[in-house]
PDB file of C-alpha atoms in Angstrom:
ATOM      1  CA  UNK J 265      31.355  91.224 128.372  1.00 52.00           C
ATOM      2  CA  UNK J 266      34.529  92.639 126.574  1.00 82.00           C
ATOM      3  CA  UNK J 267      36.562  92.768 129.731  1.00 93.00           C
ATOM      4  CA  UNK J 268      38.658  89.809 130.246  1.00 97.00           C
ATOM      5  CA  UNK J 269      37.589  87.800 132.691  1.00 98.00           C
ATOM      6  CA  UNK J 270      40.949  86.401 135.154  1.00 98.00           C
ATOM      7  CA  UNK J 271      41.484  83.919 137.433  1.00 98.00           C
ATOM      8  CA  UNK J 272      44.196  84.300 140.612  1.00 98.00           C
ATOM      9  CA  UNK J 273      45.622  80.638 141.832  1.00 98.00           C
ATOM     10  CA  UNK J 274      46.889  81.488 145.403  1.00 98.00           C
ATOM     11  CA  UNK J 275      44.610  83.594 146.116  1.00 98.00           C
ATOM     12  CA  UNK J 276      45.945  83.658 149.895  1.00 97.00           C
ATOM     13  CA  UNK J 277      49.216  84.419 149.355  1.00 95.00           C
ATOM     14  CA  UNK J 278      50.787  87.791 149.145  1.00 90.00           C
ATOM     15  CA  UNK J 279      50.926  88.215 144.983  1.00 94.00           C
ATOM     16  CA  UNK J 280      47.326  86.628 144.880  1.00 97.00           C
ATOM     17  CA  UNK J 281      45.730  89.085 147.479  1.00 97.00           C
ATOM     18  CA  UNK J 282      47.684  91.827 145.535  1.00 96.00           C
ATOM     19  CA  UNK J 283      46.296  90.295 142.374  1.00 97.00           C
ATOM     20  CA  UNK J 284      42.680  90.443 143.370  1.00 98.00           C
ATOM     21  CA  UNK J 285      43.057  93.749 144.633  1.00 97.00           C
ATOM     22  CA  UNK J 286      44.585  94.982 141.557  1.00 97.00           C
ATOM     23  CA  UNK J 287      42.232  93.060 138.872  1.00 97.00           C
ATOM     24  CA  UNK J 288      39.260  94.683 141.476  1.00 95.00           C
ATOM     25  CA  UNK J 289      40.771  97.916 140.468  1.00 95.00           C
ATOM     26  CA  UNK J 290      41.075  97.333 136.757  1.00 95.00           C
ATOM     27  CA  UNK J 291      37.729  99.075 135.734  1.00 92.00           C
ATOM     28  CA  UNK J 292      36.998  98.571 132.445  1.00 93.00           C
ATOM     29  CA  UNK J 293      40.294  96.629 131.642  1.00 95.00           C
ATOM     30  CA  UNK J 294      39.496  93.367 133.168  1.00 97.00           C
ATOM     31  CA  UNK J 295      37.093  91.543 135.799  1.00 97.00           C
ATOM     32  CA  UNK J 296      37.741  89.029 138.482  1.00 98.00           C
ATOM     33  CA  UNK J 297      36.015  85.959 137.275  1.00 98.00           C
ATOM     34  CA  UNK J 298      37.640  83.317 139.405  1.00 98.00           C
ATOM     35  CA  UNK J 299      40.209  82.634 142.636  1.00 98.00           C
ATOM     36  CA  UNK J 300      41.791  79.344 143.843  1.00 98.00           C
ATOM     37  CA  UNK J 301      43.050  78.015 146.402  1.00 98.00           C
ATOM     38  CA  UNK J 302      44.022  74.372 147.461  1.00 96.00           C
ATOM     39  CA  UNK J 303      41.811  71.564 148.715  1.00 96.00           C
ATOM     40  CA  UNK J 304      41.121  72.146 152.574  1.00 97.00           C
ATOM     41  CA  UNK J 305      42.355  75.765 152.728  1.00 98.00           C
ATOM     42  CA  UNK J 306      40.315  77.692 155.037  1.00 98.00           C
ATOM     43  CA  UNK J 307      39.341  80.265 152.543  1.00 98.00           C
ATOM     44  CA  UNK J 308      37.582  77.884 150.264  1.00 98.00           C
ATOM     45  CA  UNK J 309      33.650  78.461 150.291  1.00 98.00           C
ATOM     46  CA  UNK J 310      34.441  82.034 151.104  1.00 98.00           C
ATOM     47  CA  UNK J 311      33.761  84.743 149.081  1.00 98.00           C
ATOM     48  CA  UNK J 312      37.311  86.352 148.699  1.00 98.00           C
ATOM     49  CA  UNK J 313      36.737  89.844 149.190  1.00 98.00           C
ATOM     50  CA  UNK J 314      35.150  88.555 152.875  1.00 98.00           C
ATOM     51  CA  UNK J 315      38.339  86.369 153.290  1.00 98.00           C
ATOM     52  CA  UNK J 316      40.982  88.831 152.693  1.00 98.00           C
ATOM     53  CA  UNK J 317      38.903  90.994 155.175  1.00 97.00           C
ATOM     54  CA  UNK J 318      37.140  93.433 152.990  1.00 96.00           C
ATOM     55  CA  UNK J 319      33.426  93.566 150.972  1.00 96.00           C
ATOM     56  CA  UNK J 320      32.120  90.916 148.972  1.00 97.00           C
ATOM     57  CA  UNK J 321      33.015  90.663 145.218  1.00 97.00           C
ATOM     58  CA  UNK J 322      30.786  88.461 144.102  1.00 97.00           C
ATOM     59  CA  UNK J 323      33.516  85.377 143.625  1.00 98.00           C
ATOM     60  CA  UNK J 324      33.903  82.672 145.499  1.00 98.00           C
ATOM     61  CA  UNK J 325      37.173  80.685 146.306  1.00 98.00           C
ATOM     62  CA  UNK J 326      37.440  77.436 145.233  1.00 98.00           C
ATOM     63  CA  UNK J 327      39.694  74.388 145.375  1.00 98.00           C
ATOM     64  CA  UNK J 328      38.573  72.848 141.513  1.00 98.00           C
ATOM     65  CA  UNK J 329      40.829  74.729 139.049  1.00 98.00           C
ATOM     66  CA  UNK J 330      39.029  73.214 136.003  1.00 96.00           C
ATOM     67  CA  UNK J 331      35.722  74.792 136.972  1.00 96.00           C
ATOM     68  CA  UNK J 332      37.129  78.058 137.441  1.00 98.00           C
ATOM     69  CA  UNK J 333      39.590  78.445 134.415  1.00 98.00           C
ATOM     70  CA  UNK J 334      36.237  77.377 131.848  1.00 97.00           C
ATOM     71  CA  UNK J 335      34.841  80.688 132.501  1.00 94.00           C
ATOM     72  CA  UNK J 336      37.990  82.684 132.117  1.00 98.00           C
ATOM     73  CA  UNK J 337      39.817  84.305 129.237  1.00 98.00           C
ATOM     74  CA  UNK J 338      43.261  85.067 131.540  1.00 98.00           C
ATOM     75  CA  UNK J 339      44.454  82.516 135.132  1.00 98.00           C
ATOM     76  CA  UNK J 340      47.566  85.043 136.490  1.00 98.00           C
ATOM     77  CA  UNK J 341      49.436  82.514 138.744  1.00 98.00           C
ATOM     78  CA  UNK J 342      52.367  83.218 141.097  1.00 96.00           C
ATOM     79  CA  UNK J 343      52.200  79.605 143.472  1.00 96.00           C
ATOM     80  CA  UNK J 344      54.872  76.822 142.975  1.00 95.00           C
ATOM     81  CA  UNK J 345      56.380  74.826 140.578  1.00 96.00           C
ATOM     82  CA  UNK J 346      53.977  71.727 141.031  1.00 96.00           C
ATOM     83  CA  UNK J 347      51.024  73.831 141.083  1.00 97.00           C
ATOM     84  CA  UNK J 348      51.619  75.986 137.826  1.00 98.00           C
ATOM     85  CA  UNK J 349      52.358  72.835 135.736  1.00 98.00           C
ATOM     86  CA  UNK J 350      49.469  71.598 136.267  1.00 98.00           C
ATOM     87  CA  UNK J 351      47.551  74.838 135.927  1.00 98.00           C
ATOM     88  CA  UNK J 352      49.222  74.986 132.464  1.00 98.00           C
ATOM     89  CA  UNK J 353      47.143  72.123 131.443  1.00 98.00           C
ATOM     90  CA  UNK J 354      44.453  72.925 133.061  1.00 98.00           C
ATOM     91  CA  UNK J 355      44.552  76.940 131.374  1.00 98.00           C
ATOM     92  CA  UNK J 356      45.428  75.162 128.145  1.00 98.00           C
ATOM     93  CA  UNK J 357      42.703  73.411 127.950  1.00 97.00           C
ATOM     94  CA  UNK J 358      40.426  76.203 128.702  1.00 97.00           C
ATOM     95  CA  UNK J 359      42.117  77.960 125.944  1.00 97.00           C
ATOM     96  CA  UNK J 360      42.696  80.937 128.451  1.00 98.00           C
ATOM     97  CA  UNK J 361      45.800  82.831 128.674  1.00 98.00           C
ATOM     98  CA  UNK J 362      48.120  81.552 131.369  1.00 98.00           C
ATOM     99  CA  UNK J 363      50.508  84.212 133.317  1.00 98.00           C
ATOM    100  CA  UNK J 364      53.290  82.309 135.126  1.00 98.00           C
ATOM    101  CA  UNK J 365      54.904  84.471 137.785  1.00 94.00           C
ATOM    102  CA  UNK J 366      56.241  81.640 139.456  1.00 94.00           C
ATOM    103  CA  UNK J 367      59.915  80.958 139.869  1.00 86.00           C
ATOM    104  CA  UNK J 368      62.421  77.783 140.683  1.00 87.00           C
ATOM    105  CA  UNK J 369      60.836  76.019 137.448  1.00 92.00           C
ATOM    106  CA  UNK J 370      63.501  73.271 136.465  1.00 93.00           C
ATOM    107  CA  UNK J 371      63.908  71.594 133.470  1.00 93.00           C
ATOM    108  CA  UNK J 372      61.107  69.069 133.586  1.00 97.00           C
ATOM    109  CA  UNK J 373      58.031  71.656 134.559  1.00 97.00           C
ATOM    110  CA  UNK J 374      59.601  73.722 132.115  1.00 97.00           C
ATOM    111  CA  UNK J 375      59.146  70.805 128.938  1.00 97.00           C
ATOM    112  CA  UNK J 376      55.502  70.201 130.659  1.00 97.00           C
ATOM    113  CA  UNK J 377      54.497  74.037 130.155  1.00 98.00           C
ATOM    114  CA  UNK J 378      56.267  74.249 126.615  1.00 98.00           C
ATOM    115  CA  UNK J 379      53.865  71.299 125.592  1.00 98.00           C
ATOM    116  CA  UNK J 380      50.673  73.513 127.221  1.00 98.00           C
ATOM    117  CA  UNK J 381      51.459  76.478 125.272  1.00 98.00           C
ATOM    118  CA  UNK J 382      51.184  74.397 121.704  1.00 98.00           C
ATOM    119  CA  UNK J 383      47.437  75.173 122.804  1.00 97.00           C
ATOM    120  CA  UNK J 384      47.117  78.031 124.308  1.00 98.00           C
ATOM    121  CA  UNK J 385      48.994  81.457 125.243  1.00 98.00           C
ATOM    122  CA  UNK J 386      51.640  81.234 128.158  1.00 98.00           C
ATOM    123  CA  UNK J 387      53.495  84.245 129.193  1.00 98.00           C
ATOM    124  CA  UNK J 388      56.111  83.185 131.990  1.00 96.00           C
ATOM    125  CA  UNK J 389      58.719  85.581 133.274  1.00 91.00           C
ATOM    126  CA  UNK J 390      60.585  85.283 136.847  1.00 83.00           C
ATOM    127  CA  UNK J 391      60.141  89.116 137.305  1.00 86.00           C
ATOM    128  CA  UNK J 392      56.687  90.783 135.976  1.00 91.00           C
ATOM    129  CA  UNK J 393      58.283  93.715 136.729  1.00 91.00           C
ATOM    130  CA  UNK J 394      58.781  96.992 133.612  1.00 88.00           C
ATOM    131  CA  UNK J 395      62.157  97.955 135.789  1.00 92.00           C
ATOM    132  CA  UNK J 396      63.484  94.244 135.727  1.00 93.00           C
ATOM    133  CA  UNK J 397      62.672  93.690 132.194  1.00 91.00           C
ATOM    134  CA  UNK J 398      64.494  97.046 131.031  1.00 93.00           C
ATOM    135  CA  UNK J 399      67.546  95.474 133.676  1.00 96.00           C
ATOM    136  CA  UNK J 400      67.787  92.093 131.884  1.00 95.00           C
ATOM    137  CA  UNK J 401      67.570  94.144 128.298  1.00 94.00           C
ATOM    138  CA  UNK J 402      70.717  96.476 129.474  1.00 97.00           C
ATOM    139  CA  UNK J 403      72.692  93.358 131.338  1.00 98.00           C
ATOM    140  CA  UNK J 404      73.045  91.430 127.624  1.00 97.00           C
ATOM    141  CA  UNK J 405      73.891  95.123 125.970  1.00 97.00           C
ATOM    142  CA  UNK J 406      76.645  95.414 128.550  1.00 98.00           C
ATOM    143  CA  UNK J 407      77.511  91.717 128.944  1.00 98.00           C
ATOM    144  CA  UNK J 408      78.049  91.803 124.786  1.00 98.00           C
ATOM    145  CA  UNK J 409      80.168  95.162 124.918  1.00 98.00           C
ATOM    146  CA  UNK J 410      82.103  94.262 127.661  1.00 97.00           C
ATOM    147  CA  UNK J 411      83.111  90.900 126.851  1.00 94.00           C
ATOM    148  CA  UNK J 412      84.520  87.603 129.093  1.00 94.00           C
ATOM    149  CA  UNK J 413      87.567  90.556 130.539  1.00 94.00           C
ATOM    150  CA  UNK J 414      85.231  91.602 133.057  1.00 98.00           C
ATOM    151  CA  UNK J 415      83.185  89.436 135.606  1.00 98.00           C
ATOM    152  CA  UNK J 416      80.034  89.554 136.099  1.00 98.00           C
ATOM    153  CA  UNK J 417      78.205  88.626 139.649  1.00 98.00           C
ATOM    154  CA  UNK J 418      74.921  88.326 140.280  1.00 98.00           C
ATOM    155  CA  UNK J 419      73.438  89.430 143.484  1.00 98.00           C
ATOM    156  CA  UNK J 420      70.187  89.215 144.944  1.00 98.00           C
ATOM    157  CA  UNK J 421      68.425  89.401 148.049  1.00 98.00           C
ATOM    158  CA  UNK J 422      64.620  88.769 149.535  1.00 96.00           C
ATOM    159  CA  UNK J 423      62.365  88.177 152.317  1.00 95.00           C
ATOM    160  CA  UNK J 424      62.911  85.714 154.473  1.00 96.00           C
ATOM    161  CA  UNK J 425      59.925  83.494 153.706  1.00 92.00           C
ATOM    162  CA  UNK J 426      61.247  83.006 149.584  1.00 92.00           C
ATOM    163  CA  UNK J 427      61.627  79.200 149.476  1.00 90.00           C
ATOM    164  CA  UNK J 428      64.188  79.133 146.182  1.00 90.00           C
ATOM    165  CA  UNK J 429      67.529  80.770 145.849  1.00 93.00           C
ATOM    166  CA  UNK J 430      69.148  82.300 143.396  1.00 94.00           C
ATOM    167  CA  UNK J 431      66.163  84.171 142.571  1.00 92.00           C
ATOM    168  CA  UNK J 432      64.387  83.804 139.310  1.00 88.00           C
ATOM    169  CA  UNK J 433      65.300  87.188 138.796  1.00 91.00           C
ATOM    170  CA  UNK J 434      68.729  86.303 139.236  1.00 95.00           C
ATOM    171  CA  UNK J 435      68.175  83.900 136.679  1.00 94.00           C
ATOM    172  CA  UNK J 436      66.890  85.690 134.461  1.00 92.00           C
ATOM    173  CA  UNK J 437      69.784  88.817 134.659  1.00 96.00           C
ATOM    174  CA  UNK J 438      72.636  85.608 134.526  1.00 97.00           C
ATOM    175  CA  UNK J 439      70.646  84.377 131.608  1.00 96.00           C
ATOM    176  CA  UNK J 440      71.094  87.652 129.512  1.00 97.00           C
ATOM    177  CA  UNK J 441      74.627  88.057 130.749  1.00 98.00           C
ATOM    178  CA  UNK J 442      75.227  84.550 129.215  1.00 98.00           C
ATOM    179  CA  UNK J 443      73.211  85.480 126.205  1.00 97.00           C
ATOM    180  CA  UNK J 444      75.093  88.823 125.376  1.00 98.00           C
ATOM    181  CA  UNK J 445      78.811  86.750 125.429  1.00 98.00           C
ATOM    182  CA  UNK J 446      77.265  84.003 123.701  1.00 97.00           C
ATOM    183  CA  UNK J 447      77.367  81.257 126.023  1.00 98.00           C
ATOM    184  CA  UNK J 448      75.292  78.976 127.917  1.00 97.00           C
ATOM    185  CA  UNK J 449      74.326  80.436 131.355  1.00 97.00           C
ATOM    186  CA  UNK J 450      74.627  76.424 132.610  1.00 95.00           C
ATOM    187  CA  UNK J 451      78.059  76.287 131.376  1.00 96.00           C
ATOM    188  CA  UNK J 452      79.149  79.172 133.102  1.00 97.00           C
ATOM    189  CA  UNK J 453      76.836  79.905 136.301  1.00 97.00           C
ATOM    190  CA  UNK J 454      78.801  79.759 139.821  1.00 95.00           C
ATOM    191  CA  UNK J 455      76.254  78.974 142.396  1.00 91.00           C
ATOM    192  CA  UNK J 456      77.261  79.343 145.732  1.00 82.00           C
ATOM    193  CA  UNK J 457      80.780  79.534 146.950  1.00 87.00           C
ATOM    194  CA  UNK J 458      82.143  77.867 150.629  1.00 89.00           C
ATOM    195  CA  UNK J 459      85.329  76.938 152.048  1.00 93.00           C
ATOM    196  CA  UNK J 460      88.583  76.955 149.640  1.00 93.00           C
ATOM    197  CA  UNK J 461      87.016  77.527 145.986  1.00 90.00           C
ATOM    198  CA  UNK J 462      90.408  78.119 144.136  1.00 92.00           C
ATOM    199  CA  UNK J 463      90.878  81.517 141.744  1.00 94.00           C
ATOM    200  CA  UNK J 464      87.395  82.221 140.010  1.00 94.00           C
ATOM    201  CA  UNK J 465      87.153  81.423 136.246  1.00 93.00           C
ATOM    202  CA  UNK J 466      87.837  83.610 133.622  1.00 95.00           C
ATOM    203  CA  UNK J 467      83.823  83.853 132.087  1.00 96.00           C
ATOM    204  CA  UNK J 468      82.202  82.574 135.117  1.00 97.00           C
ATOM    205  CA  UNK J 469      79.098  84.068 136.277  1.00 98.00           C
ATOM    206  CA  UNK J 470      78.839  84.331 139.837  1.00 97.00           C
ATOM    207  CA  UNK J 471      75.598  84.105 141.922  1.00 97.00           C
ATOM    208  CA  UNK J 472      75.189  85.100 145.906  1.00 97.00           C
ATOM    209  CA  UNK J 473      71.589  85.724 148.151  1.00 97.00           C
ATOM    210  CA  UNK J 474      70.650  86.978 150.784  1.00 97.00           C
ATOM    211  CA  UNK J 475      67.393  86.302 152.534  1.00 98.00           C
ATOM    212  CA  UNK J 476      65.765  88.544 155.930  1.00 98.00           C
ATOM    213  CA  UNK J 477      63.178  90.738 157.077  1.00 97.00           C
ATOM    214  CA  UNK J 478      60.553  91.316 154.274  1.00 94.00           C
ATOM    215  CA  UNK J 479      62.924  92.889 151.637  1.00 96.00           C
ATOM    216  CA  UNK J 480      60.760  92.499 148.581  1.00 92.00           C
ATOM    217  CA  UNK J 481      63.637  92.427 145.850  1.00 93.00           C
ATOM    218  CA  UNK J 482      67.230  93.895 145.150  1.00 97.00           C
ATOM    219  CA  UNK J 483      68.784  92.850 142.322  1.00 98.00           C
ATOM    220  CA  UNK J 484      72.486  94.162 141.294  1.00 98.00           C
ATOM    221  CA  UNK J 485      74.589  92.965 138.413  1.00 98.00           C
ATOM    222  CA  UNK J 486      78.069  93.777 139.150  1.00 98.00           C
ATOM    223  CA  UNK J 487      80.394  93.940 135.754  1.00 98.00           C
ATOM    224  CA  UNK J 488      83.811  94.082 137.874  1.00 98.00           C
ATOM    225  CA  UNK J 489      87.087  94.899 135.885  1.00 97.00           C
ATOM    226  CA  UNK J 490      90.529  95.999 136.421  1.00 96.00           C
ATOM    227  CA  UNK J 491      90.545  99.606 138.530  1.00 97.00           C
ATOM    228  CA  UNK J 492      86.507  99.852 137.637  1.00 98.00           C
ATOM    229  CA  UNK J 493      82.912  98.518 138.204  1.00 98.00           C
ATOM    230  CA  UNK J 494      79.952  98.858 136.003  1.00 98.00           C
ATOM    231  CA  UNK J 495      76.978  98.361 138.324  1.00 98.00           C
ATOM    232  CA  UNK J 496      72.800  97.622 137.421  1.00 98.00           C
ATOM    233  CA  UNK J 497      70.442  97.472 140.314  1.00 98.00           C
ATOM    234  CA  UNK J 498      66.588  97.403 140.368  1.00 97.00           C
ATOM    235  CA  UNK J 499      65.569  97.850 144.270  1.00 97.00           C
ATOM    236  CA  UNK J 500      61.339  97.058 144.931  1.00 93.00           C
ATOM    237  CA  UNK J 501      60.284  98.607 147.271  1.00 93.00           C
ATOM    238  CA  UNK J 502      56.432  97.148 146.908  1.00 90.00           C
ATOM    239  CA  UNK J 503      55.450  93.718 144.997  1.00 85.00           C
ATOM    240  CA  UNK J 504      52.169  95.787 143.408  1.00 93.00           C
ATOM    241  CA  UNK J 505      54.862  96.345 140.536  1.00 93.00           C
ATOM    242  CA  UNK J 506      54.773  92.175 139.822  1.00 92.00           C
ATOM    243  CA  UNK J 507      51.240  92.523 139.718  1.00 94.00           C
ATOM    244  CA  UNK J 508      50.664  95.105 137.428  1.00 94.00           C
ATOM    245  CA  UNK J 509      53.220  93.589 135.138  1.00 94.00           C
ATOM    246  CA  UNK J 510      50.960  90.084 135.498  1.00 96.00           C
ATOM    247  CA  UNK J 511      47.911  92.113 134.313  1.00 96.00           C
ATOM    248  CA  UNK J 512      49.234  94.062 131.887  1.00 95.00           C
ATOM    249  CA  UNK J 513      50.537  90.189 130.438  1.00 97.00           C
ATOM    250  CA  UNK J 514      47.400  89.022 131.190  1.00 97.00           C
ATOM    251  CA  UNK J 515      45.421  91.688 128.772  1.00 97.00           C
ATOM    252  CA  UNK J 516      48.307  91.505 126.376  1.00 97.00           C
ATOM    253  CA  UNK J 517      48.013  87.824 125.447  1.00 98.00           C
ATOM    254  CA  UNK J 518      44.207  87.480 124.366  1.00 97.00           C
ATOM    255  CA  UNK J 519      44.460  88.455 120.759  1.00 95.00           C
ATOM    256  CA  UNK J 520      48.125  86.447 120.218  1.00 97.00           C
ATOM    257  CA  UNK J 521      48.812  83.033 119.126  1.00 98.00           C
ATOM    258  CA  UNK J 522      49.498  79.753 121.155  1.00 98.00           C
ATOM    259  CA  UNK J 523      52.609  79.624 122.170  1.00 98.00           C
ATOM    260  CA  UNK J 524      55.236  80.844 125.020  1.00 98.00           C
ATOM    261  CA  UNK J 525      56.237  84.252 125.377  1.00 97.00           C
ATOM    262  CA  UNK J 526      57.973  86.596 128.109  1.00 94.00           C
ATOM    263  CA  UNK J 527      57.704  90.010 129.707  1.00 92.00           C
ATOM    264  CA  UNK J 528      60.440  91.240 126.732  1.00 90.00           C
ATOM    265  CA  UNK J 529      57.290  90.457 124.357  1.00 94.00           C
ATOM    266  CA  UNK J 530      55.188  92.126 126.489  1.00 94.00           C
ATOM    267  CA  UNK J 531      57.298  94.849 126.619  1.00 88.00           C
ATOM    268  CA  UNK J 532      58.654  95.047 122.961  1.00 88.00           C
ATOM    269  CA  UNK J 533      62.040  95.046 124.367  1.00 81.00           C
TER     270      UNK J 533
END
């Protein structure tokens, strides 16, 4: 068939029901060819439109990544660090297109993805999002015209269930900010403040959360001078916007090259 054919990991969680939901939509953009779940998770043996509590779709959930990703041109995965790294090899192998929505990647399951994308096409972004993306574009424009006068702070808040704080989001907005002045974001990056910190640091980029309720994602960069603020914010109001940004990525990456990209490629931004 010409459609794509995509895999969701987590298929119980909230971006994975989203995902099959949205891929179900897709029509004659993509099919759902696969969903996973981990070993002893109640949905496994279940067909997943029956387990999110809907009609059948003709796909079954299963705990063996391997089997599912050799049938699939596409695996869209928002689950955890662990997880993705070793879907990464798993998708590489399969020569499928790997999506990588998930965030608080360090250094180490970053190196392990770098080496799966010498093989096959990984898109990774910590927001999937069109409004993010144009948010982290603007943030180095501003960062770069602005210059080290003016600090920047990075604020963020989420549900209360998010496991991983600052944000990848976050991340990615301090990331650009560092990027537009020409520095490295570790070099610079205040996380968390408490108790008697001293005068902030001429430079410093400053990051603060706030987890509660089921906010879905507010992101502001605050560019604070003297007598005036220059202020970004991207508010979501619904995480269908990650998902459509996953399978938009998703169809995007079957005709490219091996190798790691991000939602800016995606995007042409």
């Amino acid at each position: 068939m010409d459609r794509p054919g995509l895999v969701v990991t987590g298929a119980s969680g909230r971006m994975g029901r989203t995902l099959v939901r949205l891929i179900g939509e897709a029509g004659d953009r993509a099919r759902l060819v696969g969903a996973v779940e981990r070993a002893g998770h109640p949905w496994i043996g279940q067909d997943v439109g029956v387990a999110m509590g809907g009609a059948p779709v003709g796909v079954v959930v299963t705990d063996d990544p391997l089997e599912a990703f050799a049938k699939a041109q596409g695996v869209v995965d928002f689950t955890s660090p662990a997880a993705s790294v070793e879907f990464a090899g798993l998708a590489a192998q399969a020569r499928a297109v790997h999506v990588i929505g998930t965030t608080g990647l360090e250094a180490e399951h970053l190196e392990r993805i770098a080496a799966a994308a010498r093989h096959a096409v990984v898109i990774r972004a910590g927001n999937m999002s069109l409004g993010v993306n144009l948010m982290v574009a603007l943030t180095r424009k501003v960062a770069e015209a602005l210059g080290d006068d003016w600090d920047v702070e990075v604020v963020e808040a989420h549900h209360r269930m998010k496991v991983d704080a600052p944000s990848g989001t976050a991340l990615m907005l301090g990331e650009a900010a560092a990027a537009g002045r020409g520095v490295a974001l570790e070099e610079v990056a205040d996380r968390g403040r408490d108790g008697i910190t001293g005068a902030r640091a001429r430079g410093h980029i400053g990051f603060a959360s706030v987890r509660g309720g089921d906010i879905v994602g507010e992101h502001d960069v605050v560019f604070a001078g003297e007598g005036e603020r220059v202020v970004l914010r991207h508010l979501a109001t619904d995480r269908t916007i990650f998902g459509r940004g996953a399978l938009r990525a998703a169809l995007w990456g079957q005709d490219k090259a091996p190798g790691e990209y991000s939602m800016m490629d995606v995007l042409g931004l």
